[in-house]
Amino acid sequence: NLAAFEAQEKFGDYDGTDVFGDDVGAYLPAKFYDPDNVDEIKAKIYDTYQQLSGYDSFACKTNYLDYVKAWKFYGSAYFYAEPITNKILGKEFPKEVVLGVNAKGVLIIDPQNLDLLHELPYSEIVTWGYSARNFVFVVGNLVRSRKMFFETEEGLEMNSLIYAYINKLMEVEKLKA
């Protein structure tokens, strides 16, 4: 989809010509580019590209950004941490994880394969805290909650980001009321 938006923005409406030539790999993340399947990759891109006929440059850029903003990892700041226990919330975690803090919540990511292990939306975080070497999330609700402890030296930075995001969310909610 992103390659099609980029092609529409750069080349205008699709007219049947091969606008990528031998350079289709420049429009794709490396993990999606397979030199043995270039024709199949191009066909998929061109199918979407044709559907974008009539989109001007601004619409392509806006749709591109809207598409990317929907990703769970969008806008995340990443911090290495070690779970104090390897089992949290009934799940097994590796010895080291990456905590991704963004406008929607906190992501727990496996740094080896980049798998999303757990997602903590701010609505599930009751409170949080940090010390020089630790960070804790209290998740759940006021009746039933559980603590998630992590060892990290980046607690102050994480705290500042989470605090700013939650304050912004509260401001938005006040404006709605």
mmCIF file with all atom_site columns, N, CA and C in Angstrom, residues 14-74:
data_model
loop_
_atom_site.group_PDB
_atom_site.id
_atom_site.type_symbol
_atom_site.label_atom_id
_atom_site.label_alt_id
_atom_site.label_comp_id
_atom_site.label_asym_id
_atom_site.label_entity_id
_atom_site.label_seq_id
_atom_site.pdbx_PDB_ins_code
_atom_site.Cartn_x
_atom_site.Cartn_y
_atom_site.Cartn_z
_atom_site.occupancy
_atom_site.B_iso_or_equiv
_atom_site.pdbx_formal_charge
_atom_site.auth_seq_id
_atom_site.auth_comp_id
_atom_site.auth_asym_id
_atom_site.auth_atom_id
_atom_site.pdbx_PDB_model_num
ATOM 1   N N  . TYR A 1 14 ? -1.699 6.059   -12.686 1.00 0.00 ? 14 TYR A N  1
ATOM 2   C CA . TYR A 1 14 ? -1.104 4.892   -13.353 1.00 0.00 ? 14 TYR A CA 1
ATOM 3   C C  . TYR A 1 14 ? -1.574 4.830   -14.802 1.00 0.00 ? 14 TYR A C  1
ATOM 4   N N  . ASP A 1 15 ? -0.617 4.700   -15.731 1.00 0.00 ? 15 ASP A N  1
ATOM 5   C CA . ASP A 1 15 ? -0.963 4.635   -17.161 1.00 0.00 ? 15 ASP A CA 1
ATOM 6   C C  . ASP A 1 15 ? -0.506 3.339   -17.821 1.00 0.00 ? 15 ASP A C  1
ATOM 7   N N  . GLY A 1 16 ? -0.157 2.346   -17.005 1.00 0.00 ? 16 GLY A N  1
ATOM 8   C CA . GLY A 1 16 ? 0.231  1.047   -17.550 1.00 0.00 ? 16 GLY A CA 1
ATOM 9   C C  . GLY A 1 16 ? 1.726  0.871   -17.733 1.00 0.00 ? 16 GLY A C  1
ATOM 10  N N  . THR A 1 17 ? 2.500  1.937   -17.620 1.00 0.00 ? 17 THR A N  1
ATOM 11  C CA . THR A 1 17 ? 3.952  1.804   -17.783 1.00 0.00 ? 17 THR A CA 1
ATOM 12  C C  . THR A 1 17 ? 4.583  1.322   -16.482 1.00 0.00 ? 17 THR A C  1
ATOM 13  N N  . ASP A 1 18 ? 5.737  0.710   -16.602 1.00 0.00 ? 18 ASP A N  1
ATOM 14  C CA . ASP A 1 18 ? 6.466  0.205   -15.443 1.00 0.00 ? 18 ASP A CA 1
ATOM 15  C C  . ASP A 1 18 ? 7.289  1.342   -14.850 1.00 0.00 ? 18 ASP A C  1
ATOM 16  N N  . VAL A 1 19 ? 6.691  2.075   -13.920 1.00 0.00 ? 19 VAL A N  1
ATOM 17  C CA . VAL A 1 19 ? 7.362  3.243   -13.354 1.00 0.00 ? 19 VAL A CA 1
ATOM 18  C C  . VAL A 1 19 ? 8.518  2.874   -12.424 1.00 0.00 ? 19 VAL A C  1
ATOM 19  N N  . PHE A 1 20 ? 8.529  1.656   -11.923 1.00 0.00 ? 20 PHE A N  1
ATOM 20  C CA . PHE A 1 20 ? 9.585  1.238   -11.007 1.00 0.00 ? 20 PHE A CA 1
ATOM 21  C C  . PHE A 1 20 ? 10.830 0.739   -11.720 1.00 0.00 ? 20 PHE A C  1
ATOM 22  N N  . GLY A 1 21 ? 10.662 0.150   -12.881 1.00 0.00 ? 21 GLY A N  1
ATOM 23  C CA . GLY A 1 21 ? 11.801 -0.436  -13.578 1.00 0.00 ? 21 GLY A CA 1
ATOM 24  C C  . GLY A 1 21 ? 12.474 -1.474  -12.702 1.00 0.00 ? 21 GLY A C  1
ATOM 25  N N  . ASP A 1 22 ? 13.786 -1.364  -12.584 1.00 0.00 ? 22 ASP A N  1
ATOM 26  C CA . ASP A 1 22 ? 14.551 -2.293  -11.743 1.00 0.00 ? 22 ASP A CA 1
ATOM 27  C C  . ASP A 1 22 ? 14.684 -1.787  -10.310 1.00 0.00 ? 22 ASP A C  1
ATOM 28  N N  . ASP A 1 23 ? 13.993 -0.710  -9.988  1.00 0.00 ? 23 ASP A N  1
ATOM 29  C CA . ASP A 1 23 ? 14.190 -0.049  -8.704  1.00 0.00 ? 23 ASP A CA 1
ATOM 30  C C  . ASP A 1 23 ? 13.046 -0.269  -7.716  1.00 0.00 ? 23 ASP A C  1
ATOM 31  N N  . VAL A 1 24 ? 12.222 -1.282  -7.895  1.00 0.00 ? 24 VAL A N  1
ATOM 32  C CA . VAL A 1 24 ? 11.082 -1.502  -6.995  1.00 0.00 ? 24 VAL A CA 1
ATOM 33  C C  . VAL A 1 24 ? 11.536 -1.725  -5.556  1.00 0.00 ? 24 VAL A C  1
ATOM 34  N N  . GLY A 1 25 ? 12.718 -2.265  -5.373  1.00 0.00 ? 25 GLY A N  1
ATOM 35  C CA . GLY A 1 25 ? 13.242 -2.502  -4.025  1.00 0.00 ? 25 GLY A CA 1
ATOM 36  C C  . GLY A 1 25 ? 13.416 -1.223  -3.225  1.00 0.00 ? 25 GLY A C  1
ATOM 37  N N  . ALA A 1 26 ? 13.590 -0.093  -3.889  1.00 0.00 ? 26 ALA A N  1
ATOM 38  C CA . ALA A 1 26 ? 13.745 1.194   -3.204  1.00 0.00 ? 26 ALA A CA 1
ATOM 39  C C  . ALA A 1 26 ? 12.435 1.657   -2.573  1.00 0.00 ? 26 ALA A C  1
ATOM 40  N N  . TYR A 1 27 ? 11.327 1.059   -2.967  1.00 0.00 ? 27 TYR A N  1
ATOM 41  C CA . TYR A 1 27 ? 10.014 1.447   -2.465  1.00 0.00 ? 27 TYR A CA 1
ATOM 42  C C  . TYR A 1 27 ? 9.487  0.497   -1.397  1.00 0.00 ? 27 TYR A C  1
ATOM 43  N N  . LEU A 1 28 ? 10.293 -0.473  -1.027  1.00 0.00 ? 28 LEU A N  1
ATOM 44  C CA . LEU A 1 28 ? 9.843  -1.500  -0.077  1.00 0.00 ? 28 LEU A CA 1
ATOM 45  C C  . LEU A 1 28 ? 10.847 -1.697  1.047   1.00 0.00 ? 28 LEU A C  1
ATOM 46  N N  . PRO A 1 29 ? 10.377 -2.044  2.242   1.00 0.00 ? 29 PRO A N  1
ATOM 47  C CA . PRO A 1 29 ? 11.314 -2.475  3.282   1.00 0.00 ? 29 PRO A CA 1
ATOM 48  C C  . PRO A 1 29 ? 12.024 -3.748  2.808   1.00 0.00 ? 29 PRO A C  1
ATOM 49  N N  . ALA A 1 30 ? 13.270 -3.893  3.194   1.00 0.00 ? 30 ALA A N  1
ATOM 50  C CA . ALA A 1 30 ? 14.082 -5.031  2.742   1.00 0.00 ? 30 ALA A CA 1
ATOM 51  C C  . ALA A 1 30 ? 13.414 -6.373  3.009   1.00 0.00 ? 30 ALA A C  1
ATOM 52  N N  . LYS A 1 31 ? 12.690 -6.494  4.129   1.00 0.00 ? 31 LYS A N  1
ATOM 53  C CA . LYS A 1 31 ? 12.089 -7.781  4.461   1.00 0.00 ? 31 LYS A CA 1
ATOM 54  C C  . LYS A 1 31 ? 10.963 -8.171  3.502   1.00 0.00 ? 31 LYS A C  1
ATOM 55  N N  . PHE A 1 32 ? 10.413 -7.197  2.759   1.00 0.00 ? 32 PHE A N  1
ATOM 56  C CA . PHE A 1 32 ? 9.341  -7.488  1.805   1.00 0.00 ? 32 PHE A CA 1
ATOM 57  C C  . PHE A 1 32 ? 9.839  -7.624  0.372   1.00 0.00 ? 32 PHE A C  1
ATOM 58  N N  . TYR A 1 33 ? 11.103 -7.332  0.154   1.00 0.00 ? 33 TYR A N  1
ATOM 59  C CA . TYR A 1 33 ? 11.642 -7.406  -1.200  1.00 0.00 ? 33 TYR A CA 1
ATOM 60  C C  . TYR A 1 33 ? 12.291 -8.762  -1.431  1.00 0.00 ? 33 TYR A C  1
ATOM 61  N N  . ASP A 1 34 ? 11.776 -9.474  -2.426  1.00 0.00 ? 34 ASP A N  1
ATOM 62  C CA . ASP A 1 34 ? 12.326 -10.774 -2.810  1.00 0.00 ? 34 ASP A CA 1
ATOM 63  C C  . ASP A 1 34 ? 12.687 -10.701 -4.288  1.00 0.00 ? 34 ASP A C  1
ATOM 64  N N  . PRO A 1 35 ? 13.969 -10.663 -4.622  1.00 0.00 ? 35 PRO A N  1
ATOM 65  C CA . PRO A 1 35 ? 14.370 -10.517 -6.026  1.00 0.00 ? 35 PRO A CA 1
ATOM 66  C C  . PRO A 1 35 ? 13.845 -11.631 -6.928  1.00 0.00 ? 35 PRO A C  1
ATOM 67  N N  . ASP A 1 36 ? 13.465 -12.762 -6.357  1.00 0.00 ? 36 ASP A N  1
ATOM 68  C CA . ASP A 1 36 ? 12.931 -13.864 -7.156  1.00 0.00 ? 36 ASP A CA 1
ATOM 69  C C  . ASP A 1 36 ? 11.452 -13.681 -7.492  1.00 0.00 ? 36 ASP A C  1
ATOM 70  N N  . ASN A 1 37 ? 10.784 -12.742 -6.824  1.00 0.00 ? 37 ASN A N  1
ATOM 71  C CA . ASN A 1 37 ? 9.352  -12.526 -7.040  1.00 0.00 ? 37 ASN A CA 1
ATOM 72  C C  . ASN A 1 37 ? 9.030  -11.074 -7.406  1.00 0.00 ? 37 ASN A C  1
ATOM 73  N N  . VAL A 1 38 ? 9.916  -10.424 -8.123  1.00 0.00 ? 38 VAL A N  1
ATOM 74  C CA . VAL A 1 38 ? 9.736  -9.014  -8.463  1.00 0.00 ? 38 VAL A CA 1
ATOM 75  C C  . VAL A 1 38 ? 8.447  -8.788  -9.247  1.00 0.00 ? 38 VAL A C  1
ATOM 76  N N  . ASP A 1 39 ? 8.147  -9.653  -10.200 1.00 0.00 ? 39 ASP A N  1
ATOM 77  C CA . ASP A 1 39 ? 6.938  -9.467  -11.008 1.00 0.00 ? 39 ASP A CA 1
ATOM 78  C C  . ASP A 1 39 ? 5.676  -9.562  -10.149 1.00 0.00 ? 39 ASP A C  1
ATOM 79  N N  . GLU A 1 40 ? 5.650  -10.503 -9.221  1.00 0.00 ? 40 GLU A N  1
ATOM 80  C CA . GLU A 1 40 ? 4.493  -10.657 -8.330  1.00 0.00 ? 40 GLU A CA 1
ATOM 81  C C  . GLU A 1 40 ? 4.364  -9.438  -7.406  1.00 0.00 ? 40 GLU A C  1
ATOM 82  N N  . ILE A 1 41 ? 5.491  -8.965  -6.895  1.00 0.00 ? 41 ILE A N  1
ATOM 83  C CA . ILE A 1 41 ? 5.488  -7.787  -6.022  1.00 0.00 ? 41 ILE A CA 1
ATOM 84  C C  . ILE A 1 41 ? 4.956  -6.578  -6.786  1.00 0.00 ? 41 ILE A C  1
ATOM 85  N N  . LYS A 1 42 ? 5.468  -6.373  -7.994  1.00 0.00 ? 42 LYS A N  1
ATOM 86  C CA . LYS A 1 42 ? 5.022  -5.240  -8.803  1.00 0.00 ? 42 LYS A CA 1
ATOM 87  C C  . LYS A 1 42 ? 3.532  -5.335  -9.110  1.00 0.00 ? 42 LYS A C  1
ATOM 88  N N  . ALA A 1 43 ? 3.067  -6.527  -9.414  1.00 0.00 ? 43 ALA A N  1
ATOM 89  C CA . ALA A 1 43 ? 1.651  -6.711  -9.740  1.00 0.00 ? 43 ALA A CA 1
ATOM 90  C C  . ALA A 1 43 ? 0.770  -6.284  -8.567  1.00 0.00 ? 43 ALA A C  1
ATOM 91  N N  . LYS A 1 44 ? 1.153  -6.653  -7.356  1.00 0.00 ? 44 LYS A N  1
ATOM 92  C CA . LYS A 1 44 ? 0.379  -6.265  -6.173  1.00 0.00 ? 44 LYS A CA 1
ATOM 93  C C  . LYS A 1 44 ? 0.393  -4.745  -5.988  1.00 0.00 ? 44 LYS A C  1
ATOM 94  N N  . ILE A 1 45 ? 1.553  -4.145  -6.180  1.00 0.00 ? 45 ILE A N  1
ATOM 95  C CA . ILE A 1 45 ? 1.655  -2.692  -6.029  1.00 0.00 ? 45 ILE A CA 1
ATOM 96  C C  . ILE A 1 45 ? 0.815  -2.000  -7.097  1.00 0.00 ? 45 ILE A C  1
ATOM 97  N N  . TYR A 1 46 ? 0.926  -2.465  -8.345  1.00 0.00 ? 46 TYR A N  1
ATOM 98  C CA . TYR A 1 46 ? 0.182  -1.836  -9.440  1.00 0.00 ? 46 TYR A CA 1
ATOM 99  C C  . TYR A 1 46 ? -1.322 -1.987  -9.274  1.00 0.00 ? 46 TYR A C  1
ATOM 100 N N  . ASP A 1 47 ? -1.784 -3.086  -8.679  1.00 0.00 ? 47 ASP A N  1
ATOM 101 C CA . ASP A 1 47 ? -3.219 -3.253  -8.408  1.00 0.00 ? 47 ASP A CA 1
ATOM 102 C C  . ASP A 1 47 ? -3.725 -2.140  -7.491  1.00 0.00 ? 47 ASP A C  1
ATOM 103 N N  . THR A 1 48 ? -2.962 -1.860  -6.447  1.00 0.00 ? 48 THR A N  1
ATOM 104 C CA . THR A 1 48 ? -3.343 -0.787  -5.525  1.00 0.00 ? 48 THR A CA 1
ATOM 105 C C  . THR A 1 48 ? -3.136 0.577   -6.175  1.00 0.00 ? 48 THR A C  1
ATOM 106 N N  . TYR A 1 49 ? -2.044 0.733   -6.890  1.00 0.00 ? 49 TYR A N  1
ATOM 107 C CA . TYR A 1 49 ? -1.717 1.992   -7.562  1.00 0.00 ? 49 TYR A CA 1
ATOM 108 C C  . TYR A 1 49 ? -2.848 2.412   -8.510  1.00 0.00 ? 49 TYR A C  1
ATOM 109 N N  . GLN A 1 50 ? -3.392 1.476   -9.261  1.00 0.00 ? 50 GLN A N  1
ATOM 110 C CA . GLN A 1 50 ? -4.506 1.785   -10.176 1.00 0.00 ? 50 GLN A CA 1
ATOM 111 C C  . GLN A 1 50 ? -5.715 2.343   -9.426  1.00 0.00 ? 50 GLN A C  1
ATOM 112 N N  . GLN A 1 51 ? -5.970 1.824   -8.245  1.00 0.00 ? 51 GLN A N  1
ATOM 113 C CA . GLN A 1 51 ? -7.124 2.258   -7.455  1.00 0.00 ? 51 GLN A CA 1
ATOM 114 C C  . GLN A 1 51 ? -6.956 3.677   -6.904  1.00 0.00 ? 51 GLN A C  1
ATOM 115 N N  . LEU A 1 52 ? -5.750 4.195   -6.950  1.00 0.00 ? 52 LEU A N  1
ATOM 116 C CA . LEU A 1 52 ? -5.473 5.531   -6.414  1.00 0.00 ? 52 LEU A CA 1
ATOM 117 C C  . LEU A 1 52 ? -5.597 6.624   -7.478  1.00 0.00 ? 52 LEU A C  1
ATOM 118 N N  . SER A 1 53 ? -6.039 6.259   -8.644  1.00 0.00 ? 53 SER A N  1
ATOM 119 C CA . SER A 1 53 ? -6.189 7.221   -9.737  1.00 0.00 ? 53 SER A CA 1
ATOM 120 C C  . SER A 1 53 ? -7.038 8.404   -9.277  1.00 0.00 ? 53 SER A C  1
ATOM 121 N N  . GLY A 1 54 ? -6.545 9.605   -9.538  1.00 0.00 ? 54 GLY A N  1
ATOM 122 C CA . GLY A 1 54 ? -7.258 10.810  -9.147  1.00 0.00 ? 54 GLY A CA 1
ATOM 123 C C  . GLY A 1 54 ? -6.771 11.409  -7.840  1.00 0.00 ? 54 GLY A C  1
ATOM 124 N N  . TYR A 1 55 ? -6.004 10.665  -7.053  1.00 0.00 ? 55 TYR A N  1
ATOM 125 C CA . TYR A 1 55 ? -5.462 11.199  -5.807  1.00 0.00 ? 55 TYR A CA 1
ATOM 126 C C  . TYR A 1 55 ? -4.365 12.212  -6.146  1.00 0.00 ? 55 TYR A C  1
ATOM 127 N N  . ASP A 1 56 ? -4.445 13.398  -5.570  1.00 0.00 ? 56 ASP A N  1
ATOM 128 C CA . ASP A 1 56 ? -3.378 14.368  -5.791  1.00 0.00 ? 56 ASP A CA 1
ATOM 129 C C  . ASP A 1 56 ? -2.250 14.123  -4.791  1.00 0.00 ? 56 ASP A C  1
ATOM 130 N N  . SER A 1 57 ? -1.185 14.894  -4.917  1.00 0.00 ? 57 SER A N  1
ATOM 131 C CA . SER A 1 57 ? -0.009 14.708  -4.080  1.00 0.00 ? 57 SER A CA 1
ATOM 132 C C  . SER A 1 57 ? -0.343 14.828  -2.596  1.00 0.00 ? 57 SER A C  1
ATOM 133 N N  . PHE A 1 58 ? -1.133 15.832  -2.224  1.00 0.00 ? 58 PHE A N  1
ATOM 134 C CA . PHE A 1 58 ? -1.488 16.036  -0.823  1.00 0.00 ? 58 PHE A CA 1
ATOM 135 C C  . PHE A 1 58 ? -2.284 14.853  -0.278  1.00 0.00 ? 58 PHE A C  1
ATOM 136 N N  . ALA A 1 59 ? -3.246 14.362  -1.043  1.00 0.00 ? 59 ALA A N  1
ATOM 137 C CA . ALA A 1 59 ? -4.066 13.224  -0.602  1.00 0.00 ? 59 ALA A CA 1
ATOM 138 C C  . ALA A 1 59 ? -3.202 11.983  -0.411  1.00 0.00 ? 59 ALA A C  1
ATOM 139 N N  . CYS A 1 60 ? -2.234 11.773  -1.296  1.00 0.00 ? 60 CYS A N  1
ATOM 140 C CA . CYS A 1 60 ? -1.340 10.615  -1.164  1.00 0.00 ? 60 CYS A CA 1
ATOM 141 C C  . CYS A 1 60 ? -0.508 10.708  0.112   1.00 0.00 ? 60 CYS A C  1
ATOM 142 N N  . LYS A 1 61 ? 0.054  11.885  0.362   1.00 0.00 ? 61 LYS A N  1
ATOM 143 C CA . LYS A 1 61 ? 0.875  12.070  1.562   1.00 0.00 ? 61 LYS A CA 1
ATOM 144 C C  . LYS A 1 61 ? 0.038  11.905  2.828   1.00 0.00 ? 61 LYS A C  1
ATOM 145 N N  . THR A 1 62 ? -1.154 12.459  2.826   1.00 0.00 ? 62 THR A N  1
ATOM 146 C CA . THR A 1 62 ? -2.035 12.359  3.985   1.00 0.00 ? 62 THR A CA 1
ATOM 147 C C  . THR A 1 62 ? -2.438 10.906  4.239   1.00 0.00 ? 62 THR A C  1
ATOM 148 N N  . ASN A 1 63 ? -2.827 10.194  3.186   1.00 0.00 ? 63 ASN A N  1
ATOM 149 C CA . ASN A 1 63 ? -3.202 8.789   3.339   1.00 0.00 ? 63 ASN A CA 1
ATOM 150 C C  . ASN A 1 63 ? -2.020 7.934   3.761   1.00 0.00 ? 63 ASN A C  1
ATOM 151 N N  . TYR A 1 64 ? -0.857 8.229   3.237   1.00 0.00 ? 64 TYR A N  1
ATOM 152 C CA . TYR A 1 64 ? 0.369  7.523   3.615   1.00 0.00 ? 64 TYR A CA 1
ATOM 153 C C  . TYR A 1 64 ? 0.585  7.667   5.122   1.00 0.00 ? 64 TYR A C  1
ATOM 154 N N  . LEU A 1 65 ? 0.514  8.901   5.615   1.00 0.00 ? 65 LEU A N  1
ATOM 155 C CA . LEU A 1 65 ? 0.723  9.143   7.047   1.00 0.00 ? 65 LEU A CA 1
ATOM 156 C C  . LEU A 1 65 ? -0.376 8.514   7.896   1.00 0.00 ? 65 LEU A C  1
ATOM 157 N N  . ASP A 1 66 ? -1.624 8.594   7.454   1.00 0.00 ? 66 ASP A N  1
ATOM 158 C CA . ASP A 1 66 ? -2.717 7.960   8.197   1.00 0.00 ? 66 ASP A CA 1
ATOM 159 C C  . ASP A 1 66 ? -2.503 6.454   8.310   1.00 0.00 ? 66 ASP A C  1
ATOM 160 N N  . TYR A 1 67 ? -2.024 5.852   7.238   1.00 0.00 ? 67 TYR A N  1
ATOM 161 C CA . TYR A 1 67 ? -1.761 4.411   7.213   1.00 0.00 ? 67 TYR A CA 1
ATOM 162 C C  . TYR A 1 67 ? -0.670 4.060   8.234   1.00 0.00 ? 67 TYR A C  1
ATOM 163 N N  . VAL A 1 68 ? 0.397  4.839   8.224   1.00 0.00 ? 68 VAL A N  1
ATOM 164 C CA . VAL A 1 68 ? 1.521  4.575   9.131   1.00 0.00 ? 68 VAL A CA 1
ATOM 165 C C  . VAL A 1 68 ? 1.129  4.843   10.581  1.00 0.00 ? 68 VAL A C  1
ATOM 166 N N  . LYS A 1 69 ? 0.354  5.883   10.829  1.00 0.00 ? 69 LYS A N  1
ATOM 167 C CA . LYS A 1 69 ? -0.065 6.201   12.200  1.00 0.00 ? 69 LYS A CA 1
ATOM 168 C C  . LYS A 1 69 ? -0.888 5.089   12.822  1.00 0.00 ? 69 LYS A C  1
ATOM 169 N N  . ALA A 1 70 ? -1.524 4.271   12.025  1.00 0.00 ? 70 ALA A N  1
ATOM 170 C CA . ALA A 1 70 ? -2.346 3.181   12.549  1.00 0.00 ? 70 ALA A CA 1
ATOM 171 C C  . ALA A 1 70 ? -1.495 2.025   13.087  1.00 0.00 ? 70 ALA A C  1
ATOM 172 N N  . TRP A 1 71 ? -0.214 1.999   12.754  1.00 0.00 ? 71 TRP A N  1
ATOM 173 C CA . TRP A 1 71 ? 0.657  0.934   13.245  1.00 0.00 ? 71 TRP A CA 1
ATOM 174 C C  . TRP A 1 71 ? 0.828  1.039   14.748  1.00 0.00 ? 71 TRP A C  1
ATOM 175 N N  . LYS A 1 72 ? 0.862  -0.085  15.419  1.00 0.00 ? 72 LYS A N  1
ATOM 176 C CA . LYS A 1 72 ? 1.027  -0.104  16.874  1.00 0.00 ? 72 LYS A CA 1
ATOM 177 C C  . LYS A 1 72 ? 2.340  0.521   17.306  1.00 0.00 ? 72 LYS A C  1
ATOM 178 N N  . PHE A 1 73 ? 3.374  0.411   16.486  1.00 0.00 ? 73 PHE A N  1
ATOM 179 C CA . PHE A 1 73 ? 4.702  0.885   16.865  1.00 0.00 ? 73 PHE A CA 1
ATOM 180 C C  . PHE A 1 73 ? 4.935  2.352   16.510  1.00 0.00 ? 73 PHE A C  1
ATOM 181 N N  . TYR A 1 74 ? 3.983  2.972   15.818  1.00 0.00 ? 74 TYR A N  1
ATOM 182 C CA . TYR A 1 74 ? 4.161  4.341   15.349  1.00 0.00 ? 74 TYR A CA 1
ATOM 183 C C  . TYR A 1 74 ? 4.467  5.302   16.506  1.00 0.00 ? 74 TYR A C  1
#
